[in-house]
């Protein structure tokens, strides 16, 4: 099974939280969450957004915020994951 | 069928975030519908904070990475799985990756990453389980990149042996 990248996960989070993924893709997604704390936290934030707002759209997370998060993930991983 | 289930702290489903009914007074927890669980060979893929022994209702369907059942219930917590054990597992996987790097210097970056995450697991018990899963993945990925899919499978098999021996689980 090919690993999902963090970038791919971010792009798929809406499908995941809305239950719109085939089982094999869902498994890949969840396997990534097992070992990637950054993405696990991100998904939980989006889940909470969905719970509060009732839906997710492209605007649920400002693209600049999303890009900043991805940059932060990359920096965080490069620095050994220290918070 | 008896299988295993990794859960978040407080017996919470790692992806569903559903609270699993916990055992009490010598009785298993209540049944929960539509569950996924681990056989011993699946354990390194699904690591989270708590490990439980779970009873599954037949029929059970097996996939290459887990089993599914219409219902499951928690029987007992595997107390041996702790932040300390997770940190030890991470250290063992990091050492394996270091050994791979001695065979092939191309693995040095993987070994460095593995060591970093293993230290994180040892330093902070709140993230020990997650970081041990990360190190396990790095070790398997290192083996796969350098020597192919069969090498990655052997690495995962080594991880299964480590976990089942340490936790005294039936293989």
PDB file of C-alpha atoms in Angstrom:
ATOM      1  CA  UNK A   1       0.000   0.000   0.000  1.00  0.00           C
ATOM      2  CA  UNK A   2       1.444   3.348  -1.062  1.00  0.00           C
ATOM      3  CA  UNK A   3       1.723   5.856   1.777  1.00  0.00           C
ATOM      4  CA  UNK A   4      -0.324   9.026   1.645  1.00  0.00           C
ATOM      5  CA  UNK A   5       1.633  12.272   1.845  1.00  0.00           C
ATOM      6  CA  UNK A   6       0.597  15.055   4.208  1.00  0.00           C
ATOM      7  CA  UNK A   7      -0.267  17.215   1.197  1.00  0.00           C
ATOM      8  CA  UNK A   8      -2.531  14.502  -0.193  1.00  0.00           C
ATOM      9  CA  UNK A   9      -4.181  14.044   3.176  1.00  0.00           C
ATOM     10  CA  UNK A  10      -5.032  17.724   3.445  1.00  0.00           C
ATOM     11  CA  UNK A  11      -6.633  17.570   0.018  1.00  0.00           C
ATOM     12  CA  UNK A  12      -8.713  14.532   1.009  1.00  0.00           C
ATOM     13  CA  UNK A  13      -9.820  15.563   4.479  1.00  0.00           C
ATOM     14  CA  UNK A  14     -13.248  16.757   3.374  1.00  0.00           C
ATOM     15  CA  UNK A  15     -14.011  13.484   1.623  1.00  0.00           C
ATOM     16  CA  UNK A  16     -12.834  11.580   4.674  1.00  0.00           C
ATOM     17  CA  UNK A  17     -14.894  13.488   7.191  1.00  0.00           C
ATOM     18  CA  UNK A  18     -17.970  13.355   4.999  1.00  0.00           C
ATOM     19  CA  UNK A  19     -17.637   9.592   4.546  1.00  0.00           C
ATOM     20  CA  UNK A  20     -17.141   9.905   0.800  1.00  0.00           C
ATOM     21  CA  UNK A  21     -14.096   7.663   0.495  1.00  0.00           C
ATOM     22  CA  UNK A  22     -13.895   4.098  -0.742  1.00  0.00           C
ATOM     23  CA  UNK A  23     -12.695   1.694   1.977  1.00  0.00           C
ATOM     24  CA  UNK A  24      -9.197   1.266   0.530  1.00  0.00           C
ATOM     25  CA  UNK A  25      -8.591   5.017   0.430  1.00  0.00           C
ATOM     26  CA  UNK A  26     -10.046   5.426   3.886  1.00  0.00           C
ATOM     27  CA  UNK A  27      -7.597   2.867   5.167  1.00  0.00           C
ATOM     28  CA  UNK A  28      -4.647   4.683   3.575  1.00  0.00           C
ATOM     29  CA  UNK A  29      -5.876   7.915   5.140  1.00  0.00           C
ATOM     30  CA  UNK A  30      -6.232   6.422   8.603  1.00  0.00           C
ATOM     31  CA  UNK A  31      -2.885   4.639   8.414  1.00  0.00           C
ATOM     32  CA  UNK A  32      -1.273   8.012   7.851  1.00  0.00           C
ATOM     33  CA  UNK A  33      -2.965   9.408  10.960  1.00  0.00           C
ATOM     34  CA  UNK A  34      -1.447   6.601  13.053  1.00  0.00           C
ATOM     35  CA  UNK A  35       2.086   7.875  12.608  1.00  0.00           C
ATOM     36  CA  UNK A  36       1.628  11.581  11.720  1.00  0.00           C
ATOM     37  CA  UNK A  37       0.695  13.688  14.739  1.00  0.00           C
ATOM     38  CA  UNK A  38       0.478  16.834  12.672  1.00  0.00           C
ATOM     39  CA  UNK A  39      -2.117  15.445  10.306  1.00  0.00           C
ATOM     40  CA  UNK A  40      -3.966  13.777  13.167  1.00  0.00           C
ATOM     41  CA  UNK A  41      -4.317  17.154  14.864  1.00  0.00           C
ATOM     42  CA  UNK A  42      -5.320  18.767  11.578  1.00  0.00           C
ATOM     43  CA  UNK A  43      -8.071  16.238  10.934  1.00  0.00           C
ATOM     44  CA  UNK A  44      -9.387  16.727  14.449  1.00  0.00           C
ATOM     45  CA  UNK A  45      -9.510  20.487  13.911  1.00  0.00           C
ATOM     46  CA  UNK A  46     -11.433  19.983  10.691  1.00  0.00           C
ATOM     47  CA  UNK A  47     -13.732  17.505  12.394  1.00  0.00           C
ATOM     48  CA  UNK A  48     -14.528  20.082  15.032  1.00  0.00           C
ATOM     49  CA  UNK A  49     -15.142  22.667  12.325  1.00  0.00           C
ATOM     50  CA  UNK A  50     -17.571  20.286  10.657  1.00  0.00           C
ATOM     51  CA  UNK A  51     -19.310  19.679  13.961  1.00  0.00           C
ATOM     52  CA  UNK A  52     -19.710  23.371  14.707  1.00  0.00           C
ATOM     53  CA  UNK A  53     -20.392  24.697  11.245  1.00  0.00           C
ATOM     54  CA  UNK A  54     -22.249  21.673   9.919  1.00  0.00           C
ATOM     55  CA  UNK A  55     -20.325  21.413   6.683  1.00  0.00           C
ATOM     56  CA  UNK A  56     -16.909  21.878   5.186  1.00  0.00           C
ATOM     57  CA  UNK A  57     -16.155  23.976   2.163  1.00  0.00           C
ATOM     58  CA  UNK A  58     -13.055  25.264   0.479  1.00  0.00           C
ATOM     59  CA  UNK A  59     -13.392  28.266   2.783  1.00  0.00           C
ATOM     60  CA  UNK A  60     -13.509  26.194   5.982  1.00  0.00           C
ATOM     61  CA  UNK A  61      -9.799  26.653   6.153  1.00  0.00           C
ATOM     62  CA  UNK A  62      -8.342  29.749   4.529  1.00  0.00           C
ATOM     63  CA  UNK A  63      -5.833  28.682   1.874  1.00  0.00           C
ATOM     64  CA  UNK A  64      -3.173  30.857   3.480  1.00  0.00           C
ATOM     65  CA  UNK A  65      -3.816  29.166   6.821  1.00  0.00           C
ATOM     66  CA  UNK A  66      -3.748  25.778   5.158  1.00  0.00           C
ATOM     67  CA  UNK A  67      -0.488  26.579   3.398  1.00  0.00           C
ATOM     68  CA  UNK A  68       0.931  27.886   6.659  1.00  0.00           C
ATOM     69  CA  UNK A  69      -0.083  24.666   8.389  1.00  0.00           C
ATOM     70  CA  UNK A  70       1.584  22.596   5.683  1.00  0.00           C
ATOM     71  CA  UNK A  71       4.719  24.703   5.957  1.00  0.00           C
ATOM     72  CA  UNK A  72       4.599  24.252   9.709  1.00  0.00           C
ATOM     73  CA  UNK A  73       4.265  20.476   9.296  1.00  0.00           C
ATOM     74  CA  UNK A  74       7.290  20.414   7.028  1.00  0.00           C
ATOM     75  CA  UNK A  75       9.356  22.574   9.385  1.00  0.00           C
ATOM     76  CA  UNK A  76       8.129  20.603  12.372  1.00  0.00           C
ATOM     77  CA  UNK A  77       9.110  17.297  10.806  1.00  0.00           C
ATOM     78  CA  UNK A  78      12.447  18.661   9.683  1.00  0.00           C
ATOM     79  CA  UNK A  79      13.119  19.766  13.264  1.00  0.00           C
ATOM     80  CA  UNK A  80      12.245  16.353  14.637  1.00  0.00           C
ATOM     81  CA  UNK A  81       8.679  17.057  15.544  1.00  0.00           C
ATOM     82  CA  UNK A  82       9.289  19.213  18.613  1.00  0.00           C
ATOM     83  CA  UNK A  83       6.376  21.451  19.571  1.00  0.00           C
TER      84      UNK A  83
ATOM     85  CA  UNK B   1     -12.596 -14.546  17.883  1.00  0.00           C
ATOM     86  CA  UNK B   2     -10.221 -12.709  20.171  1.00  0.00           C
ATOM     87  CA  UNK B   3      -8.292  -9.863  18.573  1.00  0.00           C
ATOM     88  CA  UNK B   4      -6.694  -6.589  19.632  1.00  0.00           C
ATOM     89  CA  UNK B   5      -7.681  -2.976  19.421  1.00  0.00           C
ATOM     90  CA  UNK B   6      -5.578   0.121  19.830  1.00  0.00           C
ATOM     91  CA  UNK B   7      -7.568   3.048  21.202  1.00  0.00           C
ATOM     92  CA  UNK B   8      -6.901   6.635  22.199  1.00  0.00           C
ATOM     93  CA  UNK B   9      -6.719   7.473  25.908  1.00  0.00           C
ATOM     94  CA  UNK B  10      -9.930   6.702  27.697  1.00  0.00           C
ATOM     95  CA  UNK B  11     -10.868   3.848  25.351  1.00  0.00           C
ATOM     96  CA  UNK B  12     -11.787   6.208  22.540  1.00  0.00           C
ATOM     97  CA  UNK B  13     -11.880   5.000  18.958  1.00  0.00           C
ATOM     98  CA  UNK B  14      -8.831   6.380  17.142  1.00  0.00           C
ATOM     99  CA  UNK B  15     -10.746   7.465  14.044  1.00  0.00           C
ATOM    100  CA  UNK B  16     -14.421   7.327  14.954  1.00  0.00           C
ATOM    101  CA  UNK B  17     -13.776   9.032  18.302  1.00  0.00           C
ATOM    102  CA  UNK B  18     -16.506   6.805  19.707  1.00  0.00           C
ATOM    103  CA  UNK B  19     -16.130   5.847  23.370  1.00  0.00           C
ATOM    104  CA  UNK B  20     -15.887   2.092  23.725  1.00  0.00           C
ATOM    105  CA  UNK B  21     -17.837   0.642  26.669  1.00  0.00           C
ATOM    106  CA  UNK B  22     -15.218  -0.569  29.098  1.00  0.00           C
ATOM    107  CA  UNK B  23     -15.225  -3.862  30.991  1.00  0.00           C
ATOM    108  CA  UNK B  24     -16.246  -3.814  34.634  1.00  0.00           C
ATOM    109  CA  UNK B  25     -16.801  -6.175  37.546  1.00  0.00           C
ATOM    110  CA  UNK B  26     -15.226  -9.035  35.632  1.00  0.00           C
ATOM    111  CA  UNK B  27     -17.529  -8.602  32.665  1.00  0.00           C
ATOM    112  CA  UNK B  28     -16.618  -7.494  29.130  1.00  0.00           C
ATOM    113  CA  UNK B  29     -17.797  -4.126  27.931  1.00  0.00           C
ATOM    114  CA  UNK B  30     -21.001  -3.778  25.961  1.00  0.00           C
ATOM    115  CA  UNK B  31     -21.018  -4.693  22.294  1.00  0.00           C
ATOM    116  CA  UNK B  32     -20.201  -2.002  19.769  1.00  0.00           C
ATOM    117  CA  UNK B  33     -21.351  -2.334  16.160  1.00  0.00           C
ATOM    118  CA  UNK B  34     -19.157  -2.302  13.074  1.00  0.00           C
ATOM    119  CA  UNK B  35     -15.626  -2.647  14.392  1.00  0.00           C
ATOM    120  CA  UNK B  36     -12.133  -3.021  13.034  1.00  0.00           C
ATOM    121  CA  UNK B  37      -9.486  -4.866  14.995  1.00  0.00           C
ATOM    122  CA  UNK B  38      -5.942  -6.185  14.797  1.00  0.00           C
ATOM    123  CA  UNK B  39      -4.531  -9.635  14.603  1.00  0.00           C
ATOM    124  CA  UNK B  40      -1.023  -9.843  16.055  1.00  0.00           C
ATOM    125  CA  UNK B  41       0.484  -9.325  12.584  1.00  0.00           C
ATOM    126  CA  UNK B  42      -1.397  -6.028  12.228  1.00  0.00           C
ATOM    127  CA  UNK B  43      -0.297  -4.442  15.491  1.00  0.00           C
ATOM    128  CA  UNK B  44       2.576  -2.212  14.239  1.00  0.00           C
ATOM    129  CA  UNK B  45       0.277  -0.561  11.703  1.00  0.00           C
ATOM    130  CA  UNK B  46      -2.347   0.732  14.126  1.00  0.00           C
ATOM    131  CA  UNK B  47      -0.500   1.863  17.268  1.00  0.00           C
ATOM    132  CA  UNK B  48      -2.273   4.242  19.621  1.00  0.00           C
ATOM    133  CA  UNK B  49      -2.160   4.987  23.345  1.00  0.00           C
ATOM    134  CA  UNK B  50      -4.069   2.000  24.737  1.00  0.00           C
ATOM    135  CA  UNK B  51      -4.125  -1.639  23.679  1.00  0.00           C
ATOM    136  CA  UNK B  52      -7.118  -3.823  24.456  1.00  0.00           C
ATOM    137  CA  UNK B  53      -8.085  -7.413  23.992  1.00  0.00           C
ATOM    138  CA  UNK B  54     -11.345  -7.452  22.065  1.00  0.00           C
ATOM    139  CA  UNK B  55     -13.910 -10.142  21.373  1.00  0.00           C
ATOM    140  CA  UNK B  56     -15.373 -10.092  17.873  1.00  0.00           C
ATOM    141  CA  UNK B  57     -18.755 -11.369  16.757  1.00  0.00           C
ATOM    142  CA  UNK B  58     -18.717 -13.619  13.677  1.00  0.00           C
ATOM    143  CA  UNK B  59     -18.762 -13.343  10.731  1.00  0.00           C
ATOM    144  CA  UNK B  60     -15.324 -11.817  10.611  1.00  0.00           C
ATOM    145  CA  UNK B  61     -13.742 -10.535   7.440  1.00  0.00           C
ATOM    146  CA  UNK B  62      -9.999 -10.362   7.055  1.00  0.00           C
ATOM    147  CA  UNK B  63      -8.016  -7.900   4.986  1.00  0.00           C
ATOM    148  CA  UNK B  64      -4.226  -7.723   4.595  1.00  0.00           C
ATOM    149  CA  UNK B  65      -4.043  -5.146   7.394  1.00  0.00           C
ATOM    150  CA  UNK B  66      -6.927  -5.803   9.809  1.00  0.00           C
ATOM    151  CA  UNK B  67     -10.121  -7.693  10.510  1.00  0.00           C
ATOM    152  CA  UNK B  68     -13.663  -6.376  10.577  1.00  0.00           C
ATOM    153  CA  UNK B  69     -16.690  -7.600  12.439  1.00  0.00           C
ATOM    154  CA  UNK B  70     -20.316  -6.644  12.826  1.00  0.00           C
ATOM    155  CA  UNK B  71     -19.721  -6.200  16.549  1.00  0.00           C
ATOM    156  CA  UNK B  72     -16.971  -6.244  19.131  1.00  0.00           C
ATOM    157  CA  UNK B  73     -16.528  -5.720  22.834  1.00  0.00           C
ATOM    158  CA  UNK B  74     -13.581  -4.951  25.059  1.00  0.00           C
ATOM    159  CA  UNK B  75     -12.468  -7.776  27.318  1.00  0.00           C
ATOM    160  CA  UNK B  76      -9.357  -6.485  29.022  1.00  0.00           C
ATOM    161  CA  UNK B  77      -6.718  -3.810  28.739  1.00  0.00           C
ATOM    162  CA  UNK B  78      -3.232  -5.012  27.774  1.00  0.00           C
ATOM    163  CA  UNK B  79      -1.497  -3.192  30.616  1.00  0.00           C
ATOM    164  CA  UNK B  80       1.936  -4.001  29.237  1.00  0.00           C
ATOM    165  CA  UNK B  81       1.372  -1.494  26.428  1.00  0.00           C
ATOM    166  CA  UNK B  82       2.353   1.773  28.069  1.00  0.00           C
ATOM    167  CA  UNK B  83       4.256   4.930  27.151  1.00  0.00           C
ATOM    168  CA  UNK B  84       7.396   3.206  28.492  1.00  0.00           C
ATOM    169  CA  UNK B  85       6.813   0.185  26.249  1.00  0.00           C
ATOM    170  CA  UNK B  86       6.095   2.446  23.288  1.00  0.00           C
ATOM    171  CA  UNK B  87       9.341   4.308  23.902  1.00  0.00           C
ATOM    172  CA  UNK B  88      11.247   1.025  24.131  1.00  0.00           C
ATOM    173  CA  UNK B  89       9.636  -0.139  20.891  1.00  0.00           C
ATOM    174  CA  UNK B  90      10.585   3.128  19.230  1.00  0.00           C
ATOM    175  CA  UNK B  91      14.160   2.755  20.439  1.00  0.00           C
ATOM    176  CA  UNK B  92      14.313  -0.800  19.133  1.00  0.00           C
ATOM    177  CA  UNK B  93      12.989   0.232  15.720  1.00  0.00           C
ATOM    178  CA  UNK B  94      15.435   3.143  15.617  1.00  0.00           C
ATOM    179  CA  UNK B  95      18.279   0.774  16.406  1.00  0.00           C
ATOM    180  CA  UNK B  96      17.134  -1.470  13.574  1.00  0.00           C
ATOM    181  CA  UNK B  97      17.175   1.487  11.215  1.00  0.00           C
ATOM    182  CA  UNK B  98      20.660   2.376  12.413  1.00  0.00           C
ATOM    183  CA  UNK B  99      21.761  -1.180  11.655  1.00  0.00           C
ATOM    184  CA  UNK B 100      20.311  -0.854   8.158  1.00  0.00           C
ATOM    185  CA  UNK B 101      22.297   2.317   7.660  1.00  0.00           C
ATOM    186  CA  UNK B 102      25.492   0.402   8.472  1.00  0.00           C
ATOM    187  CA  UNK B 103      24.658  -1.924   5.593  1.00  0.00           C
ATOM    188  CA  UNK B 104      23.844   0.895   3.208  1.00  0.00           C
ATOM    189  CA  UNK B 105      24.822   4.490   3.824  1.00  0.00           C
ATOM    190  CA  UNK B 106      21.774   5.611   1.836  1.00  0.00           C
ATOM    191  CA  UNK B 107      19.782   4.717   4.940  1.00  0.00           C
ATOM    192  CA  UNK B 108      21.517   7.314   7.085  1.00  0.00           C
ATOM    193  CA  UNK B 109      18.764   9.903   6.671  1.00  0.00           C
ATOM    194  CA  UNK B 110      16.173   7.360   7.733  1.00  0.00           C
ATOM    195  CA  UNK B 111      18.296   6.415  10.729  1.00  0.00           C
ATOM    196  CA  UNK B 112      18.622  10.043  11.768  1.00  0.00           C
ATOM    197  CA  UNK B 113      14.864  10.593  11.516  1.00  0.00           C
ATOM    198  CA  UNK B 114      14.166   7.393  13.410  1.00  0.00           C
ATOM    199  CA  UNK B 115      16.527   8.418  16.206  1.00  0.00           C
ATOM    200  CA  UNK B 116      14.875  11.825  16.468  1.00  0.00           C
ATOM    201  CA  UNK B 117      11.385  10.390  16.808  1.00  0.00           C
ATOM    202  CA  UNK B 118      12.559   7.689  19.210  1.00  0.00           C
ATOM    203  CA  UNK B 119      14.006  10.378  21.462  1.00  0.00           C
ATOM    204  CA  UNK B 120      10.710  12.242  21.292  1.00  0.00           C
ATOM    205  CA  UNK B 121       8.897   9.082  22.337  1.00  0.00           C
ATOM    206  CA  UNK B 122      11.245   8.649  25.288  1.00  0.00           C
ATOM    207  CA  UNK B 123      11.004  12.289  26.363  1.00  0.00           C
ATOM    208  CA  UNK B 124       7.232  12.752  26.298  1.00  0.00           C
ATOM    209  CA  UNK B 125       4.872   9.974  27.305  1.00  0.00           C
ATOM    210  CA  UNK B 126       1.921  11.881  25.856  1.00  0.00           C
ATOM    211  CA  UNK B 127       3.220  11.274  22.338  1.00  0.00           C
ATOM    212  CA  UNK B 128       5.170   8.063  22.918  1.00  0.00           C
ATOM    213  CA  UNK B 129       2.669   5.824  21.149  1.00  0.00           C
ATOM    214  CA  UNK B 130       2.304   8.085  18.106  1.00  0.00           C
ATOM    215  CA  UNK B 131       6.031   8.579  17.814  1.00  0.00           C
ATOM    216  CA  UNK B 132       6.715   4.865  18.155  1.00  0.00           C
ATOM    217  CA  UNK B 133       4.363   4.266  15.242  1.00  0.00           C
ATOM    218  CA  UNK B 134       6.325   6.858  13.305  1.00  0.00           C
ATOM    219  CA  UNK B 135       9.649   5.153  13.986  1.00  0.00           C
ATOM    220  CA  UNK B 136       8.198   1.767  13.046  1.00  0.00           C
ATOM    221  CA  UNK B 137       7.033   3.209   9.759  1.00  0.00           C
ATOM    222  CA  UNK B 138      10.425   4.818   9.093  1.00  0.00           C
ATOM    223  CA  UNK B 139      12.143   1.479   9.644  1.00  0.00           C
ATOM    224  CA  UNK B 140       9.805  -0.304   7.236  1.00  0.00           C
ATOM    225  CA  UNK B 141      10.014   2.478   4.676  1.00  0.00           C
ATOM    226  CA  UNK B 142      13.816   2.438   4.882  1.00  0.00           C
ATOM    227  CA  UNK B 143      13.873  -1.272   4.196  1.00  0.00           C
ATOM    228  CA  UNK B 144      11.457  -0.910   1.307  1.00  0.00           C
ATOM    229  CA  UNK B 145      13.295   1.964  -0.362  1.00  0.00           C
ATOM    230  CA  UNK B 146      16.622   0.197  -0.187  1.00  0.00           C
ATOM    231  CA  UNK B 147      15.713  -3.443  -0.670  1.00  0.00           C
ATOM    232  CA  UNK B 148      12.095  -3.624  -1.813  1.00  0.00           C
ATOM    233  CA  UNK B 149       8.717  -4.698  -0.535  1.00  0.00           C
ATOM    234  CA  UNK B 150       9.859  -8.051   0.859  1.00  0.00           C
ATOM    235  CA  UNK B 151      12.420  -6.301   3.026  1.00  0.00           C
ATOM    236  CA  UNK B 152       9.707  -4.020   4.378  1.00  0.00           C
ATOM    237  CA  UNK B 153       7.565  -7.044   5.195  1.00  0.00           C
ATOM    238  CA  UNK B 154      10.481  -8.614   7.060  1.00  0.00           C
ATOM    239  CA  UNK B 155      10.916  -5.403   9.024  1.00  0.00           C
ATOM    240  CA  UNK B 156       7.240  -5.365   9.952  1.00  0.00           C
ATOM    241  CA  UNK B 157       7.448  -9.037  10.916  1.00  0.00           C
ATOM    242  CA  UNK B 158      10.348  -8.198  13.238  1.00  0.00           C
ATOM    243  CA  UNK B 159       8.191  -5.470  14.789  1.00  0.00           C
ATOM    244  CA  UNK B 160       5.352  -7.941  15.300  1.00  0.00           C
ATOM    245  CA  UNK B 161       7.728 -10.345  17.052  1.00  0.00           C
ATOM    246  CA  UNK B 162       8.996  -7.564  19.294  1.00  0.00           C
ATOM    247  CA  UNK B 163       5.502  -6.504  20.291  1.00  0.00           C
ATOM    248  CA  UNK B 164       4.056  -9.986  20.788  1.00  0.00           C
ATOM    249  CA  UNK B 165       7.066 -11.100  22.835  1.00  0.00           C
ATOM    250  CA  UNK B 166       7.166  -7.970  24.973  1.00  0.00           C
ATOM    251  CA  UNK B 167       3.425  -8.023  25.580  1.00  0.00           C
ATOM    252  CA  UNK B 168       3.249 -11.822  25.937  1.00  0.00           C
ATOM    253  CA  UNK B 169       0.589 -12.077  23.240  1.00  0.00           C
ATOM    254  CA  UNK B 170      -0.132 -15.306  21.385  1.00  0.00           C
ATOM    255  CA  UNK B 171       1.580 -15.083  17.995  1.00  0.00           C
TER     256      UNK B 171
END
